[in-house]
Coordinates of C-alpha atoms and ligand atoms in Angstrom, one line a residue:
M271 CA -20.9 -11.3 -14.9
L272 CA -22.8 -8.1 -15.7
F273 CA -21.4 -4.7 -14.7
K274 CA -24.5 -4.1 -12.7
D275 CA -23.6 -6.9 -10.3
V276 CA -20.0 -5.8 -9.8
L277 CA -19.4 -4.1 -6.4
V278 CA -17.2 -1.2 -7.5
D279 CA -18.0 2.5 -8.0
E280 CA -20.1 3.3 -11.1
T281 CA -17.5 5.8 -12.4
L282 CA -15.0 3.1 -12.7
K283 CA -17.4 1.0 -14.7
S284 CA -18.1 3.9 -17.0
Q285 CA -14.4 4.5 -17.5
L286 CA -13.9 0.9 -18.7
I287 CA -17.0 1.0 -20.9
N288 CA -15.8 4.2 -22.5
L289 CA -12.5 2.6 -23.3
V290 CA -14.4 0.0 -25.3
K291 CA -16.7 2.6 -27.0
E292 CA -13.8 4.8 -28.0
N293 CA -11.8 1.8 -29.1
R294 CA -9.0 2.6 -26.7
V295 CA -8.7 -0.8 -24.9
S296 CA -5.0 -1.3 -24.1
H297 CA -4.0 -4.9 -24.7
A298 CA -2.5 -5.3 -21.2
Q299 CA -4.2 -3.9 -18.1
L300 CA -3.3 -4.2 -14.5
F301 CA -6.3 -4.1 -12.1
L302 CA -4.8 -3.2 -8.8
G303 CA -6.8 -3.2 -5.6
G304 CA -7.0 -4.8 -2.1
A305 CA -7.9 -8.5 -1.8
G306 CA -11.4 -7.6 -0.6
T307 CA -12.3 -5.6 -3.7
H308 CA -14.5 -7.1 -6.4
K309 CA -11.8 -6.8 -9.0
F310 CA -12.1 -10.4 -10.4
A311 CA -15.8 -9.7 -11.1
L312 CA -14.9 -6.4 -12.7
A313 CA -12.3 -8.2 -15.0
V314 CA -14.9 -10.8 -16.1
A315 CA -17.6 -8.1 -16.6
F316 CA -15.2 -6.1 -18.8
A317 CA -14.2 -9.2 -20.8
Q318 CA -17.9 -10.1 -21.2
Y319 CA -18.7 -6.6 -22.4
L320 CA -16.0 -6.8 -25.1
C321 CA -17.4 -10.1 -26.4
C322 CA -21.1 -9.3 -26.1
E323 CA -23.1 -9.3 -29.3
H324 CA -25.6 -6.7 -28.2
P325 CA -24.0 -4.5 -25.6
S326 CA -26.0 -1.5 -24.3
D327 CA -24.4 1.8 -23.3
T328 CA -24.0 0.6 -19.7
D329 CA -23.8 -3.2 -19.7
S330 CA -23.6 -6.5 -21.6
C331 CA -26.9 -7.9 -22.8
G332 CA -26.8 -11.0 -20.7
E333 CA -28.8 -12.9 -23.3
C334 CA -26.5 -13.6 -26.3
P335 CA -24.7 -16.9 -26.7
S336 CA -21.4 -15.2 -25.7
C337 CA -23.0 -13.8 -22.5
K338 CA -24.5 -17.1 -21.6
K339 CA -21.1 -18.8 -21.9
F340 CA -19.5 -16.0 -19.8
A341 CA -22.1 -16.6 -17.1
K342 CA -20.7 -20.1 -16.7
L343 CA -17.1 -18.9 -17.2
S344 CA -16.9 -21.4 -20.1
H345 CA -16.4 -19.0 -23.0
P346 CA -13.7 -20.6 -25.2
D347 CA -11.9 -17.3 -25.7
L348 CA -11.8 -16.6 -21.9
H349 CA -8.7 -18.0 -20.3
L350 CA -8.3 -18.0 -16.6
I351 CA -4.9 -18.2 -15.1
F352 CA -4.3 -18.5 -11.3
P353 CA -1.8 -19.8 -8.8
N354 CA -1.8 -23.6 -8.6
C355 CA 0.2 -26.6 -7.6
N356 CA 0.1 -30.4 -7.8
T357 CA -2.7 -32.0 -5.8
Q358 CA -4.6 -35.3 -5.3
E359 CA -6.4 -34.8 -8.6
V360 CA -3.5 -33.2 -10.6
K361 CA -0.6 -35.4 -9.6
K362 CA 2.1 -33.8 -11.8
D363 CA 2.8 -31.0 -14.2
S364 CA 0.2 -28.8 -12.7
E365 CA -1.1 -25.7 -14.6
S366 CA -4.2 -23.6 -14.4
K367 CA -6.2 -25.3 -17.1
L368 CA -6.0 -28.7 -15.3
H369 CA -7.7 -27.1 -12.2
I370 CA -10.2 -25.0 -14.2
R371 CA -13.3 -26.9 -12.9
A372 CA -12.3 -26.4 -9.2
F373 CA -11.4 -22.8 -9.9
T374 CA -14.7 -21.9 -11.6
D375 CA -16.6 -23.6 -8.8
F376 CA -14.6 -21.6 -6.3
V377 CA -15.4 -18.4 -8.1
M378 CA -19.2 -19.1 -8.4
Q379 CA -19.6 -20.4 -4.8
N380 CA -18.0 -17.2 -3.5
N381 CA -19.9 -14.8 -5.7
Y382 CA -16.5 -13.7 -7.3
H383 CA -15.1 -12.6 -4.0
L384 CA -11.8 -14.5 -4.2
D385 CA -10.1 -15.2 -0.9
Y386 CA -6.6 -16.5 -1.5
A387 CA -6.6 -18.5 1.8
K388 CA -9.8 -20.3 0.8
W389 CA -8.2 -21.2 -2.6
L390 CA -5.1 -22.4 -0.9
D391 CA -7.3 -24.7 1.3
I392 CA -9.0 -26.1 -1.8
L393 CA -5.6 -27.1 -3.3
G394 CA -4.4 -28.7 -0.1
G395 CA -3.6 -26.3 2.6
A396 CA -1.0 -24.0 4.1
N397 CA 2.1 -26.0 3.4
K398 CA 1.6 -25.7 -0.4
Q399 CA 3.4 -23.2 -2.6
L400 CA 1.1 -22.0 -5.3
T401 CA 2.5 -20.3 -8.4
I402 CA 1.6 -19.2 -11.9
N403 CA 4.2 -21.4 -13.4
I404 CA 6.2 -22.0 -16.6
R405 CA 3.6 -24.3 -18.0
D406 CA 0.9 -21.7 -17.5
C407 CA 3.1 -19.2 -19.4
A408 CA 3.8 -21.7 -22.2
S409 CA 0.1 -22.3 -22.6
I410 CA -0.6 -18.6 -22.9
I411 CA 2.1 -18.3 -25.5
N412 CA 0.8 -21.3 -27.5
Q413 CA -2.8 -20.0 -27.3
N414 CA -1.6 -16.6 -28.3
S415 CA -0.5 -17.9 -31.7
I416 CA -3.9 -19.4 -32.4
R417 CA -6.9 -17.4 -33.6
S418 CA -9.8 -16.9 -31.2
Y419 CA -12.5 -19.5 -31.4
E420 CA -15.3 -17.1 -32.0
G421 CA -13.6 -14.5 -34.1
G422 CA -13.6 -11.8 -31.4
Y423 CA -11.2 -11.0 -28.5
K424 CA -9.1 -13.6 -26.8
I425 CA -8.9 -12.6 -23.1
Y426 CA -6.6 -13.8 -20.4
I427 CA -7.4 -13.0 -16.8
L428 CA -4.5 -13.6 -14.5
W429 CA -5.6 -13.6 -10.9
R430 CA -2.8 -12.9 -8.3
V431 CA -0.1 -12.1 -10.9
D432 CA 2.2 -11.4 -7.9
K433 CA 2.4 -15.2 -7.7
L434 CA 4.0 -15.4 -11.1
Y435 CA 7.0 -17.7 -10.8
Y436 CA 10.1 -15.6 -11.3
D437 CA 11.6 -17.8 -14.0
A438 CA 8.4 -17.9 -15.9
A439 CA 8.1 -14.1 -16.1
P440 CA 10.4 -13.4 -19.1
K441 CA 8.4 -15.7 -21.4
L442 CA 5.2 -13.9 -20.5
L443 CA 6.7 -10.4 -20.8
K444 CA 7.5 -10.8 -24.5
T445 CA 3.9 -11.8 -25.2
L446 CA 2.6 -8.9 -23.1
E447 CA 4.7 -6.6 -25.3
E448 CA 3.8 -8.1 -28.7
P449 CA 0.4 -9.8 -28.4
E450 CA -1.5 -11.0 -31.4
N451 CA -4.2 -8.7 -32.6
K452 CA -7.4 -8.6 -30.5
T453 CA -5.8 -10.1 -27.4
L454 CA -6.4 -8.7 -24.0
F455 CA -4.5 -9.4 -20.8
I456 CA -6.1 -8.4 -17.5
L457 CA -3.7 -8.9 -14.7
L458 CA -5.0 -8.7 -11.1
A459 CA -3.0 -8.0 -8.0
D460 CA -3.6 -6.8 -4.5
S461 CA -0.6 -4.4 -4.3
A462 CA 2.0 -2.9 -6.6
D463 CA 4.8 -3.7 -4.2
T464 CA 4.8 -7.4 -4.9
I465 CA 4.7 -7.2 -8.7
L466 CA 7.8 -7.3 -11.0
Q467 CA 8.7 -3.8 -12.2
T468 CA 8.9 -5.1 -15.7
I469 CA 5.2 -6.1 -15.6
L470 CA 4.2 -2.7 -14.1
S471 CA 5.9 -0.9 -16.9
R472 CA 4.1 -2.9 -19.6
T473 CA 0.6 -2.6 -18.4
Q474 CA -2.1 0.1 -18.2
L475 CA -3.0 0.6 -14.5
V476 CA -6.6 0.5 -13.4
K477 CA -6.9 1.3 -9.7
I478 CA -9.7 -0.3 -7.8
P479 CA -10.6 1.6 -4.6
A480 CA -11.6 0.0 -1.3
M481 CA -15.2 -1.0 -1.2
R482 CA -17.4 1.7 0.3
P483 CA -19.3 0.8 3.6
E484 CA -22.7 1.3 2.0
I485 CA -21.9 -1.1 -0.8
I486 CA -20.7 -3.7 1.7
S487 CA -23.7 -3.3 3.9
R488 CA -26.2 -3.5 0.9
E489 CA -24.5 -6.7 -0.3
L490 CA -24.5 -8.4 3.1
V491 CA -28.3 -7.7 3.4
A492 CA -29.2 -8.6 -0.2
N493 CA -27.1 -11.8 -0.6
Y494 CA -26.0 -13.1 2.8
G495 CA -29.2 -12.6 4.9
A496 CA -27.6 -10.1 7.3
S497 CA -29.9 -7.8 9.2
Q498 CA -29.5 -4.1 8.4
E499 CA -28.1 -3.4 11.8
T500 CA -25.5 -6.2 11.7
A501 CA -24.6 -5.3 8.1
D502 CA -24.0 -1.6 9.0
D503 CA -21.9 -2.6 12.0
I504 CA -19.7 -4.9 9.9
A505 CA -19.4 -2.4 7.0
N506 CA -18.1 0.1 9.4
I507 CA -15.2 -2.0 10.6
A508 CA -14.4 -4.1 7.5
E509 CA -11.9 -1.5 6.2
G510 CA -13.3 -1.6 2.6
S511 CA -12.7 -5.3 2.2
F512 CA -15.6 -7.6 1.4
I513 CA -13.5 -10.6 2.4
K514 CA -13.0 -9.1 5.8
A515 CA -16.7 -8.3 6.0
L516 CA -17.6 -11.9 5.3
E517 CA -15.1 -13.1 7.9
L518 CA -16.7 -10.8 10.4
F519 CA -20.2 -11.9 9.4
E520 CA -19.3 -15.6 9.7
N521 CA -17.8 -14.9 13.2
N522 CA -20.6 -12.7 14.2
G523 CA -20.6 -12.6 17.9
E524 CA -16.9 -12.7 18.2
V525 CA -16.7 -8.9 18.1
H526 CA -19.2 -8.7 20.8
E527 CA -17.3 -11.3 22.9
M528 CA -14.0 -9.4 22.5
L529 CA -15.7 -6.2 23.5
T530 CA -17.0 -7.8 26.6
I531 CA -13.6 -9.0 27.7
F532 CA -12.0 -5.7 26.8
E533 CA -14.5 -3.9 28.9
F534 CA -13.8 -6.1 31.8
I535 CA -10.0 -5.7 31.5
L536 CA -10.4 -1.9 31.2
T537 CA -12.8 -1.6 34.1
S538 CA -10.6 -3.7 36.3
A539 CA -7.5 -1.7 35.3
I540 CA -9.2 1.6 36.1
A541 CA -10.5 0.2 39.4
N542 CA -7.1 -1.2 40.3
K543 CA -5.6 2.3 39.7
M544 CA -8.1 3.8 42.1
G545 CA -7.3 1.1 44.6
D546 CA -10.8 -0.3 44.7
L547 CA -10.6 -3.5 42.7
G548 CA -12.6 -5.9 44.8
K549 CA -11.5 -9.5 45.6
M550 CA -14.4 -10.9 43.5
Q551 CA -13.5 -8.8 40.6
F552 CA -9.8 -9.8 40.8
S553 CA -10.6 -13.5 40.8
E554 CA -13.0 -13.1 38.0
L555 CA -10.2 -11.2 36.1
R556 CA -7.8 -14.0 36.7
A557 CA -10.3 -16.5 35.4
K558 CA -10.8 -14.4 32.3
I559 CA -7.1 -14.2 31.7
E560 CA -6.7 -17.9 32.1
T561 CA -9.4 -18.5 29.5
L562 CA -7.8 -16.1 27.1
A563 CA -4.4 -17.7 27.6
K564 CA -5.9 -21.1 26.6
T565 CA -7.2 -19.9 23.2
D566 CA -4.9 -20.4 20.3
R567 CA -2.2 -17.8 19.6
E568 CA -3.8 -16.5 16.5
K569 CA -6.9 -15.6 18.6
Q570 CA -4.8 -13.9 21.2
V571 CA -3.1 -11.8 18.6
M572 CA -6.5 -11.0 17.2
F573 CA -7.6 -9.8 20.7
F574 CA -4.7 -7.5 21.1
T575 CA -5.2 -6.1 17.6
Y576 CA -8.8 -5.6 18.6
M577 CA -7.8 -3.7 21.7
T578 CA -5.4 -1.6 19.6
R579 CA -8.3 -0.5 17.4
M580 CA -10.5 0.2 20.3
F581 CA -7.9 2.3 22.2
R582 CA -7.6 4.4 19.0
N583 CA -11.3 4.8 18.8
L584 CA -11.5 6.0 22.5
L585 CA -8.8 8.5 21.7
M586 CA -10.6 9.7 18.6
L587 CA -13.8 10.2 20.5
N588 CA -12.0 11.9 23.3
T589 CA -10.3 14.4 20.9
N590 CA -13.6 15.1 19.0
N591 CA -12.8 13.1 15.9
A592 CA -15.9 11.0 16.2
A593 CA -16.5 11.1 12.4
I594 CA -13.5 9.0 11.6
I595 CA -13.9 6.2 14.1
K596 CA -14.6 2.7 12.8
A597 CA -16.9 1.0 15.2
T598 CA -20.1 -1.0 15.6
A599 CA -23.1 0.6 17.4
E600 CA -22.3 -1.4 20.6
E601 CA -18.6 -0.3 20.5
R602 CA -19.6 3.3 20.0
A603 CA -21.8 3.2 23.1
F604 CA -19.0 1.6 25.0
A605 CA -16.5 4.2 23.7
E606 CA -18.7 7.1 24.7
F607 CA -18.5 5.9 28.3
F608 CA -14.8 5.1 28.5
K609 CA -13.3 7.8 26.2
K610 CA -12.3 10.1 29.0
Y611 CA -9.6 7.6 30.1
I612 CA -7.6 7.6 26.9
T613 CA -5.6 10.8 26.0
L614 CA -2.9 12.0 23.7
K615 CA -0.6 11.5 26.6
N616 CA -1.2 7.9 27.4
I617 CA -2.1 6.5 24.0
T618 CA 1.5 5.9 22.9
P619 CA 2.6 3.8 25.9
I620 CA -0.6 1.9 25.8
L621 CA -0.2 1.0 22.2
D622 CA 3.4 0.1 22.8
E623 CA 2.3 -2.4 25.4
C624 CA -0.2 -3.9 23.0
N625 CA 2.6 -4.3 20.4
K626 CA 4.9 -5.8 22.9
A627 CA 2.3 -8.3 23.9
I628 CA 1.7 -9.3 20.3
F629 CA 5.5 -9.6 19.8
H630 CA 5.7 -12.0 22.8
I631 CA 2.7 -14.1 21.8
I632 CA 4.0 -14.7 18.3
R633 CA 7.3 -15.8 19.9
N634 CA 5.5 -18.3 22.1
G635 CA 5.8 -16.5 25.4
N636 CA 3.7 -17.6 28.4
S637 CA 0.3 -16.3 27.6
T638 CA -0.9 -16.0 31.2
L639 CA 2.1 -13.9 32.0
I640 CA 1.7 -11.7 28.9
F641 CA -1.9 -10.9 29.7
T642 CA -1.3 -10.3 33.4
D643 CA 1.7 -8.1 32.6
F644 CA -0.3 -6.2 30.1
Y645 CA -3.1 -5.7 32.6
L646 CA -0.7 -4.3 35.3
K647 CA 1.1 -2.0 32.8
L648 CA -2.3 -0.7 31.6
S649 CA -3.4 0.0 35.1
A650 CA -0.2 1.9 35.8
I651 CA -0.4 4.0 32.6
L652 CA -4.1 5.0 32.9
Ligands
ZN21 ZN1 -24.4 -10.3 -24.7

């Protein structure tokens, strides 16, 4: 992985490169940033730069034997550690190195955008508990006492260090404190809340900011075949996460569909309030609610979450905060038209109703009733 292909801000790359140039590389670093940041790619690029035989001022050479091995993630001094469990292939005593082939395939196939849910699927699905376990830690400690194969750095990248099994942590901590010379640990985590305090205190923190919309958009066009318009729309609502952007891209059309239903519900609620909801419209509304109620609960929650975002957008537009709204072009046009109905006065009760609906859906309430009730409450509040 070359720095030029890592989707983080250039200043962050320069900071890391300067650490190498000034010989200030701390032996244990914690890369902290949301799941949808390109932090795994950044960690590998950093490791590659440290091992490159002919690095330039801004990047690895990409040509030397070390870089070539890094490109395949097969450099003998690069050790990848990640949450794992027993599977069909690894029947017992699971540890990262037994899954390394599957993991490197996963990394490559996803262009280094590591989605934990996808990795969980590969290892066997939702009921599995993945951890970085005691055997992983023992391997690190054993490796640590051996010299590097190629005479340079030995580098350990631990993806999702928040999954470090509690009882395995003490072993690792001692190594983090007193590593052998020329050893680098790069620990990756999505949020500081879930990491052991003892790990936080032993590492140098590198914060990875959310991905900027223009970077998301450019990447979707360049490597995923998105049109500029779609890419811009998605980048605006992906909240700085490339994983979320990909999800939206794969479900392209879903946002449009949700907007259509939302528009219908809102129009009907307004008409109902005015007392001119026609019979036709009412039966159409009932049919729409029936259809929604038949989708799975995850989808229903998604729809209410979607409405929550759109109600906020309407309020933002109505209160002249257009600059901060997150919306596709179609949603913006919609919002311009409906903004006058959402005010500082009614936003709180409306969002309360959305939250209540989500609460009941998660607890297996009757979906038709929940949607109908929401519609009537909305109509009364507007
Ligand atoms: Zn090189």
